[in-house]
Amino acid sequence: MPAAILGDRACGKTTFLGLLYAAQVKYGTRVLDSFRFHAPLQSLRLMSQVYEGMKDSRFPGATLKDEMTHISFVFGYRKAVSGRLPMYMKERNWVHPFAKLNFAAYDVSGEDVQEFIDSGVAASPIIQQLLKSHVVVILVDCSKMTTEIDSPQFKHMLKYDSEVASLLVSLQTYKRQEFSRMRSQGVSVGDPVIYPAIVLSKFDSLRDDVLVKLGLHRGVPAGDQKRKRKEYAEALLRVFLPQTLSQLRGGKVAGVNFDQAAYFFSWVRTETSEAGMAPVGPPRIVRKEFSAEGGAEPDFSYEDYVAFIEHFRSVANKVPDEVVERENVQQSQPEPVPA
Ligand SMILES: Nc1nc2c(ncn2[C@@H]2O[C@H](COP(=O)(O)OP(=O)(O)O)[C@@H](O)[C@H]2O)c(=O)[nH]1
Ligand SMILES: [Mg+2]
């Protein structure tokens, strides 16, 4: 099942992918039987290179960024139920007992997406691939959140908001058409559901004046306090991503439903954010002490990355087999796309 990761220029996509790679390596080895990670060689190499750099205190560098034009990877989760499937599918299931999510990262400020937003015509294969997604992960750059409503940053954020909101509408429209096409071909499917997730990236750089204005404390509620985390995240989105939030909460539009959005916080501890001073040169990542858990790891929101992996386990298992089976037949190899 195709899944899209959307992000703005410099919003932390590459960093996010490097950390997801790291989390997957660490967590994946603990749940070997039930979780798999695959990526095309080029993506794998780049994701691991990003992580290696971070172990050395560095954010992804400019040269790496240039190379990093095509990123895609697959999360596979051992299927929870297969009892109700017909025999022939079970047999196939025995060979492929994993529900898969094929993630691809898209730069919303990139040429393809911008052209699509302007024209509404899904001409490029990249956009066609994007529109097939049942999952949409939206990265939001917390370092761009500001109370100065006339600043370029704030305007930029609102532009991103309207672009993401418009992509969500396109996704709904595409899903509706896709499902009615399937019905007209005699495939029995329910109503389409899109599974959204929001990643608040660079959460460590969220400014104090923003928190004060919104009456929020620094630091997110703990992972088990789902409701409070959601309220916290939505307090930010209501101000900085209002159109996107209202799309996600709009319920069923034209028979297409958005599932409850899941929220994740991504942060990396940096030397500058600790000293609370303006950075001199590029920010340096703070590493955790050497331990048996992992040599020299960057200090980052590992728990949220694990939560991300686990969240999509339930999503991968929720999608009806009819839809998945059909996609397996129809979908050619997913095109790698710009990150
Ligand atoms: N403080 C902080 N800075 C970050 C974080 N993630 C990214 N950055 C900064 O943002 C820059 C751009 O990130 P990158 O992942 O390359 O963004 P991309 O252009 O969307 O791929 C990095 O060079 C870092 O300086 C984070 O979690 N915390
Ligand atoms: Mg990048």
Short mmCIF file of C-alpha atoms and ligand atoms in Angstrom, two decimals:
data_model
loop_
_atom_site.label_atom_id
_atom_site.label_comp_id
_atom_site.label_asym_id
_atom_site.label_seq_id
_atom_site.Cartn_x
_atom_site.Cartn_y
_atom_site.Cartn_z
CA MET A 1 0.00 0.00 0.00
CA PRO A 2 1.55 3.32 -1.05
CA ALA A 3 2.23 5.94 1.59
CA ALA A 4 3.40 9.51 1.13
CA ILE A 5 5.66 11.61 3.31
CA LEU A 6 5.15 15.29 2.58
CA GLY A 7 7.51 18.03 3.60
CA ASP A 8 8.60 21.49 2.74
CA ARG A 9 12.08 22.50 1.67
CA ALA A 10 14.47 22.24 4.63
CA CYS A 11 11.70 21.10 6.97
CA GLY A 12 13.81 18.20 8.17
CA LYS A 13 12.82 15.42 5.75
CA THR A 14 16.28 14.02 5.28
CA THR A 15 16.98 14.13 8.99
CA PHE A 16 13.65 12.45 9.68
CA LEU A 17 14.45 9.66 7.23
CA GLY A 18 17.89 9.14 8.75
CA LEU A 19 16.42 8.89 12.22
CA LEU A 20 13.66 6.61 11.05
CA TYR A 21 16.35 4.41 9.61
CA ALA A 22 18.20 4.45 12.94
CA ALA A 23 15.07 3.69 14.94
CA GLN A 24 14.16 0.91 12.58
CA VAL A 25 17.58 -0.71 12.96
CA LYS A 26 17.46 -0.51 16.74
CA TYR A 27 13.82 -1.36 17.24
CA GLY A 28 13.56 -3.75 14.31
CA THR A 29 16.16 -6.08 15.73
CA ARG A 30 13.97 -6.46 18.83
CA VAL A 31 10.83 -7.36 16.94
CA LEU A 32 12.49 -9.33 14.17
CA ASP A 33 9.60 -11.70 13.64
CA SER A 34 6.96 -9.11 13.14
CA PHE A 35 8.59 -6.15 11.43
CA ARG A 36 10.60 -5.80 8.26
CA PHE A 37 12.31 -2.89 6.58
CA HIS A 38 13.32 -2.84 2.94
CA ALA A 39 14.62 -0.09 0.74
CA PRO A 40 16.07 0.16 -2.74
CA LEU A 41 19.84 0.18 -2.55
CA GLN A 42 20.21 3.87 -3.23
CA SER A 43 17.69 4.87 -0.56
CA LEU A 44 19.18 2.48 1.93
CA ARG A 45 22.63 3.82 1.36
CA LEU A 46 21.55 7.41 1.74
CA MET A 47 19.43 6.83 4.84
CA SER A 48 22.26 5.02 6.54
CA GLN A 49 24.76 7.67 5.44
CA VAL A 50 22.60 10.35 7.02
CA TYR A 51 22.51 8.39 10.23
CA GLU A 52 26.25 7.77 10.20
CA GLY A 53 26.78 11.51 9.89
CA MET A 54 24.48 12.12 12.83
CA LYS A 55 26.45 9.68 14.95
CA ASP A 56 29.30 12.01 14.16
CA SER A 57 27.25 15.04 15.37
CA ARG A 58 26.43 16.30 11.90
CA PHE A 59 23.11 16.99 10.21
CA PRO A 60 22.88 15.83 6.58
CA GLY A 61 25.26 17.97 4.59
CA ALA A 62 24.71 19.81 1.36
CA THR A 63 26.48 17.27 -0.82
CA LEU A 64 24.39 14.47 0.61
CA LYS A 65 21.29 16.54 0.05
CA ASP A 66 22.10 16.79 -3.62
CA GLU A 67 22.48 13.07 -3.91
CA MET A 68 19.32 12.50 -1.96
CA THR A 69 16.82 12.98 -4.70
CA HIS A 70 15.16 9.58 -4.58
CA ILE A 71 13.99 8.11 -1.34
CA SER A 72 11.59 5.27 -0.81
CA PHE A 73 11.36 2.38 1.63
CA VAL A 74 8.99 -0.33 2.80
CA PHE A 75 7.69 -1.19 6.24
CA GLY A 76 6.41 -4.76 6.46
CA TYR A 77 4.33 -6.02 9.38
CA ARG A 78 3.44 -9.62 9.99
CA LYS A 79 -0.25 -9.93 9.28
CA ALA A 80 -2.53 -10.15 12.27
CA VAL A 81 -5.38 -12.15 10.74
CA SER A 82 -5.64 -14.32 7.73
CA GLY A 83 -8.38 -16.69 8.86
CA ARG A 84 -11.13 -15.27 6.72
CA LEU A 85 -9.23 -15.23 3.47
CA PRO A 86 -9.97 -17.73 0.73
CA MET A 87 -7.47 -20.53 0.35
CA TYR A 88 -5.70 -19.24 -2.70
CA MET A 89 -4.99 -15.98 -0.96
CA LYS A 90 -3.88 -17.73 2.18
CA GLU A 91 -1.38 -19.61 0.14
CA ARG A 92 -0.08 -16.40 -1.23
CA ASN A 93 -0.15 -15.06 2.27
CA TRP A 94 2.02 -17.87 3.39
CA VAL A 95 4.62 -16.65 0.98
CA HIS A 96 3.96 -12.99 1.76
CA PRO A 97 2.73 -12.91 5.32
CA PHE A 98 3.56 -9.22 5.68
CA ALA A 99 1.27 -6.25 5.25
CA LYS A 100 3.37 -3.63 3.57
CA LEU A 101 3.50 0.12 3.46
CA ASN A 102 5.53 1.57 0.61
CA PHE A 103 6.70 4.97 1.75
CA ALA A 104 7.96 7.64 -0.61
CA ALA A 105 9.01 11.15 0.33
CA TYR A 106 7.81 14.19 -1.59
CA ASP A 107 9.06 17.74 -1.49
CA VAL A 108 5.99 19.97 -1.55
CA SER A 109 8.17 22.86 -2.71
CA GLY A 110 9.57 20.73 -5.51
CA GLU A 111 8.77 21.35 -9.14
CA ASP A 112 6.44 18.40 -9.70
CA VAL A 113 4.22 19.08 -6.73
CA GLN A 114 4.12 22.83 -7.37
CA GLU A 115 3.12 22.25 -10.96
CA PHE A 116 0.38 19.91 -9.87
CA ILE A 117 -0.94 22.37 -7.27
CA ASP A 118 -1.04 25.12 -9.89
CA SER A 119 -2.51 23.14 -12.75
CA GLY A 120 -4.48 20.41 -11.00
CA VAL A 121 -3.27 18.03 -13.69
CA ALA A 122 -1.49 14.91 -12.47
CA ALA A 123 0.87 14.73 -15.39
CA SER A 124 4.05 13.43 -13.80
CA PRO A 125 4.49 9.83 -12.61
CA ILE A 126 5.59 11.25 -9.27
CA ILE A 127 2.24 12.90 -8.71
CA GLN A 128 0.35 9.86 -9.92
CA GLN A 129 2.26 7.82 -7.40
CA LEU A 130 1.52 10.35 -4.68
CA LEU A 131 -2.20 10.27 -5.39
CA LYS A 132 -2.30 6.50 -4.97
CA SER A 133 -1.30 6.85 -1.33
CA HIS A 134 -3.62 5.67 1.41
CA VAL A 135 -1.35 7.07 4.06
CA VAL A 136 -0.15 10.63 4.25
CA VAL A 137 2.55 11.75 6.66
CA ILE A 138 2.86 15.52 6.93
CA LEU A 139 6.04 17.05 8.28
CA VAL A 140 5.67 20.40 10.01
CA ASP A 141 8.77 22.44 10.75
CA CYS A 142 8.52 23.77 14.32
CA SER A 143 11.52 26.03 13.83
CA LYS A 144 9.41 28.11 11.43
CA MET A 145 6.66 28.69 13.95
CA THR A 146 6.68 32.31 15.00
CA THR A 147 4.36 34.83 16.63
CA GLU A 148 5.46 37.50 14.17
CA ILE A 149 2.60 37.33 11.74
CA ASP A 150 4.23 39.63 9.22
CA SER A 151 7.45 37.65 9.02
CA PRO A 152 8.37 35.68 5.90
CA GLN A 153 8.48 32.54 8.04
CA PHE A 154 4.87 32.86 9.08
CA LYS A 155 3.75 33.58 5.54
CA HIS A 156 5.77 30.67 4.33
CA MET A 157 4.07 28.41 6.85
CA LEU A 158 0.63 29.52 5.72
CA LYS A 159 1.57 28.89 2.12
CA TYR A 160 2.71 25.39 3.02
CA ASP A 161 -0.56 24.93 4.88
CA SER A 162 -2.67 25.82 1.89
CA GLU A 163 -0.56 23.61 -0.39
CA VAL A 164 -0.87 20.60 1.89
CA ALA A 165 -4.59 21.21 2.31
CA SER A 166 -5.00 21.31 -1.44
CA LEU A 167 -3.03 18.08 -1.83
CA LEU A 168 -5.34 16.45 0.72
CA VAL A 169 -8.36 17.47 -1.32
CA SER A 170 -6.75 16.02 -4.45
CA LEU A 171 -6.05 12.82 -2.58
CA GLN A 172 -9.68 12.55 -1.54
CA THR A 173 -10.88 13.17 -5.06
CA TYR A 174 -8.51 10.59 -6.48
CA LYS A 175 -9.55 8.00 -3.90
CA ARG A 176 -13.21 8.56 -4.64
CA GLN A 177 -12.65 8.06 -8.36
CA GLU A 178 -10.40 5.07 -7.82
CA PHE A 179 -12.94 3.33 -5.61
CA SER A 180 -15.87 3.99 -7.89
CA ARG A 181 -13.81 2.57 -10.74
CA MET A 182 -13.18 -0.55 -8.68
CA ARG A 183 -16.87 -0.87 -7.85
CA SER A 184 -17.84 -0.50 -11.48
CA GLN A 185 -15.49 -3.39 -12.21
CA GLY A 186 -17.33 -5.51 -9.69
CA VAL A 187 -14.81 -5.33 -6.86
CA SER A 188 -16.60 -4.99 -3.55
CA VAL A 189 -14.92 -2.35 -1.49
CA GLY A 190 -16.04 -0.22 1.40
CA ASP A 191 -15.57 3.52 1.48
CA PRO A 192 -11.99 4.66 1.08
CA VAL A 193 -10.12 5.80 4.16
CA ILE A 194 -7.00 7.94 4.21
CA TYR A 195 -4.69 7.54 7.19
CA PRO A 196 -3.00 10.80 8.15
CA ALA A 197 -0.08 11.37 10.47
CA ILE A 198 1.58 14.60 11.48
CA VAL A 199 5.24 14.77 12.39
CA LEU A 200 6.24 17.93 14.23
CA SER A 201 9.84 18.17 13.14
CA LYS A 202 12.67 20.12 14.81
CA PHE A 203 10.49 20.21 17.88
CA ASP A 204 13.52 21.20 19.95
CA SER A 205 13.64 24.50 18.07
CA LEU A 206 10.10 25.55 18.88
CA ARG A 207 10.39 29.07 20.25
CA ASP A 208 9.50 30.01 23.79
CA ASP A 209 7.37 32.99 22.81
CA VAL A 210 5.21 30.67 20.69
CA LEU A 211 4.68 28.35 23.64
CA VAL A 212 3.87 31.26 25.93
CA LYS A 213 1.37 32.75 23.47
CA LEU A 214 -0.40 29.43 23.09
CA GLY A 215 -0.28 28.64 26.78
CA LEU A 216 1.72 25.47 26.23
CA HIS A 217 4.51 24.03 28.33
CA ARG A 218 7.81 23.03 26.81
CA GLY A 219 7.91 19.29 26.37
CA VAL A 220 5.14 17.09 25.07
CA PRO A 221 2.92 14.97 27.28
CA ALA A 222 4.28 11.42 27.67
CA GLY A 223 3.64 8.80 25.02
CA ASP A 224 0.84 7.09 26.92
CA GLN A 225 -1.15 10.31 27.17
CA LYS A 226 -2.48 10.15 23.65
CA ARG A 227 -5.30 12.59 24.12
CA LYS A 228 -3.08 15.25 25.69
CA ARG A 229 -0.43 14.86 22.99
CA LYS A 230 -3.07 15.31 20.38
CA GLU A 231 -4.39 18.46 22.06
CA TYR A 232 -0.87 19.79 22.31
CA ALA A 233 -0.13 19.17 18.66
CA GLU A 234 -3.46 20.52 17.52
CA ALA A 235 -2.95 23.72 19.50
CA LEU A 236 0.08 24.31 17.24
CA LEU A 237 -1.63 23.22 14.05
CA ARG A 238 -4.66 25.41 14.71
CA VAL A 239 -2.38 28.44 14.45
CA PHE A 240 0.19 27.34 11.90
CA LEU A 241 -1.62 24.78 9.76
CA PRO A 242 -5.29 25.75 10.08
CA GLN A 243 -6.47 24.64 6.64
CA THR A 244 -4.76 21.28 6.88
CA LEU A 245 -6.21 20.68 10.32
CA SER A 246 -9.69 21.51 9.17
CA GLN A 247 -9.34 19.18 6.18
CA LEU A 248 -8.23 16.35 8.42
CA ARG A 249 -11.12 16.91 10.80
CA GLY A 250 -13.64 17.46 8.06
CA GLY A 251 -14.90 13.91 8.36
CA LYS A 252 -16.27 12.23 5.30
CA VAL A 253 -16.09 14.31 2.16
CA ALA A 254 -17.61 12.79 -0.95
CA GLY A 255 -17.53 9.38 0.68
CA VAL A 256 -13.84 9.56 1.56
CA ASN A 257 -12.92 9.51 5.20
CA PHE A 258 -9.85 10.71 7.03
CA ASP A 259 -8.96 8.45 9.89
CA GLN A 260 -7.99 10.10 13.19
CA ALA A 261 -4.68 11.83 12.69
CA ALA A 262 -1.75 10.43 14.64
CA TYR A 263 0.84 12.86 16.01
CA PHE A 264 4.57 12.37 16.43
CA PHE A 265 7.28 14.69 17.67
CA SER A 266 10.73 14.62 16.16
CA TRP A 267 13.63 16.31 17.87
CA VAL A 268 17.36 16.07 17.93
CA ARG A 269 19.30 17.57 20.79
CA THR A 270 21.82 20.08 19.53
CA GLU A 271 24.56 21.98 21.25
CA THR A 272 23.07 25.30 20.26
CA SER A 273 19.59 24.59 21.51
CA GLU A 274 21.13 23.65 24.80
CA ALA A 275 23.06 26.83 25.26
CA GLY A 276 20.03 28.75 24.03
CA MET A 277 22.19 30.88 21.77
CA ALA A 278 22.22 31.69 18.12
CA PRO A 279 24.18 29.04 16.24
CA VAL A 280 27.70 29.73 15.07
CA GLY A 281 28.09 27.57 12.00
CA PRO A 282 25.93 24.51 11.49
CA PRO A 283 24.28 23.07 14.61
CA ARG A 284 26.06 20.13 16.19
CA ILE A 285 24.13 17.13 17.43
CA VAL A 286 24.50 16.06 21.02
CA ARG A 287 25.24 12.37 21.40
CA LYS A 288 24.31 10.03 24.18
CA GLU A 289 26.98 8.38 26.19
CA PHE A 290 28.51 5.23 24.88
CA SER A 291 26.37 2.28 25.96
CA ALA A 292 25.57 -1.32 25.23
CA GLU A 293 22.39 -0.09 23.55
CA GLY A 294 24.36 1.59 20.81
CA GLY A 295 27.82 3.08 20.46
CA ALA A 296 27.52 6.80 20.00
CA GLU A 297 23.94 7.62 19.20
CA PRO A 298 22.48 11.02 18.54
CA ASP A 299 20.11 12.06 21.29
CA PHE A 300 16.75 12.11 19.51
CA SER A 301 13.07 11.29 20.10
CA TYR A 302 13.52 7.55 19.64
CA GLU A 303 10.25 6.72 21.44
CA ASP A 304 8.25 8.74 18.94
CA TYR A 305 9.93 6.95 16.07
CA VAL A 306 9.04 3.61 17.60
CA ALA A 307 5.50 4.88 18.08
CA PHE A 308 5.51 5.85 14.41
CA ILE A 309 6.55 2.34 13.38
CA GLU A 310 3.93 0.76 15.64
CA HIS A 311 1.18 3.12 14.56
CA PHE A 312 1.57 2.00 10.98
CA ARG A 313 1.41 -1.62 12.01
CA SER A 314 -2.25 -1.14 12.88
CA VAL A 315 -2.83 0.91 9.74
CA ALA A 316 -1.22 -1.70 7.49
CA ASN A 317 -3.44 -4.34 9.05
CA LYS A 318 -6.60 -2.26 8.73
CA VAL A 319 -6.57 -1.84 5.00
CA PRO A 320 -8.94 -4.30 3.37
CA ASP A 321 -7.26 -7.14 1.52
CA GLU A 322 -9.30 -6.44 -1.59
CA VAL A 323 -7.55 -3.10 -1.92
CA VAL A 324 -4.12 -4.49 -1.19
CA GLU A 325 -4.50 -7.46 -3.52
CA ARG A 326 -5.64 -5.24 -6.29
CA GLU A 327 -2.75 -2.89 -5.85
CA ASN A 328 -0.29 -5.73 -5.92
CA VAL A 329 -1.58 -6.66 -9.31
CA GLN A 330 -1.87 -3.15 -10.69
CA GLN A 331 1.01 -1.36 -9.19
CA SER A 332 4.29 -1.44 -10.95
CA GLN A 333 7.44 -0.96 -8.90
CA PRO A 334 7.00 2.29 -6.99
CA GLU A 335 8.90 5.10 -8.64
CA PRO A 336 11.44 6.57 -6.27
CA VAL A 337 10.71 10.24 -5.84
CA PRO A 338 12.45 13.37 -4.65
CA ALA A 339 12.96 13.84 -0.92
N1 LIG B 1 17.47 21.71 15.99
C1 LIG B 1 17.13 20.86 15.02
N2 LIG B 1 17.48 21.12 13.75
C2 LIG B 1 17.11 20.26 12.78
C3 LIG B 1 16.37 19.08 13.06
N3 LIG B 1 16.17 18.43 11.89
C4 LIG B 1 16.76 19.19 10.93
N4 LIG B 1 17.33 20.28 11.47
C5 LIG B 1 18.03 21.39 10.75
O1 LIG B 1 17.36 21.64 9.54
C6 LIG B 1 18.25 21.51 8.45
C7 LIG B 1 17.55 20.91 7.27
O2 LIG B 1 17.21 19.58 7.56
P1 LIG B 1 17.06 18.49 6.40
O3 LIG B 1 16.73 17.20 7.08
O4 LIG B 1 18.24 18.50 5.52
O5 LIG B 1 15.78 19.05 5.64
P2 LIG B 1 15.19 18.68 4.20
O6 LIG B 1 15.66 19.74 3.28
O7 LIG B 1 13.70 18.75 4.38
O8 LIG B 1 15.66 17.33 3.81
C8 LIG B 1 19.40 20.65 9.00
O9 LIG B 1 20.58 20.92 8.32
C9 LIG B 1 19.46 21.07 10.44
O10 LIG B 1 20.22 22.23 10.56
C10 LIG B 1 16.02 18.82 14.43
O11 LIG B 1 15.35 17.84 14.78
N5 LIG B 1 16.42 19.75 15.36
MG MG B 2 16.53 16.68 1.95
#
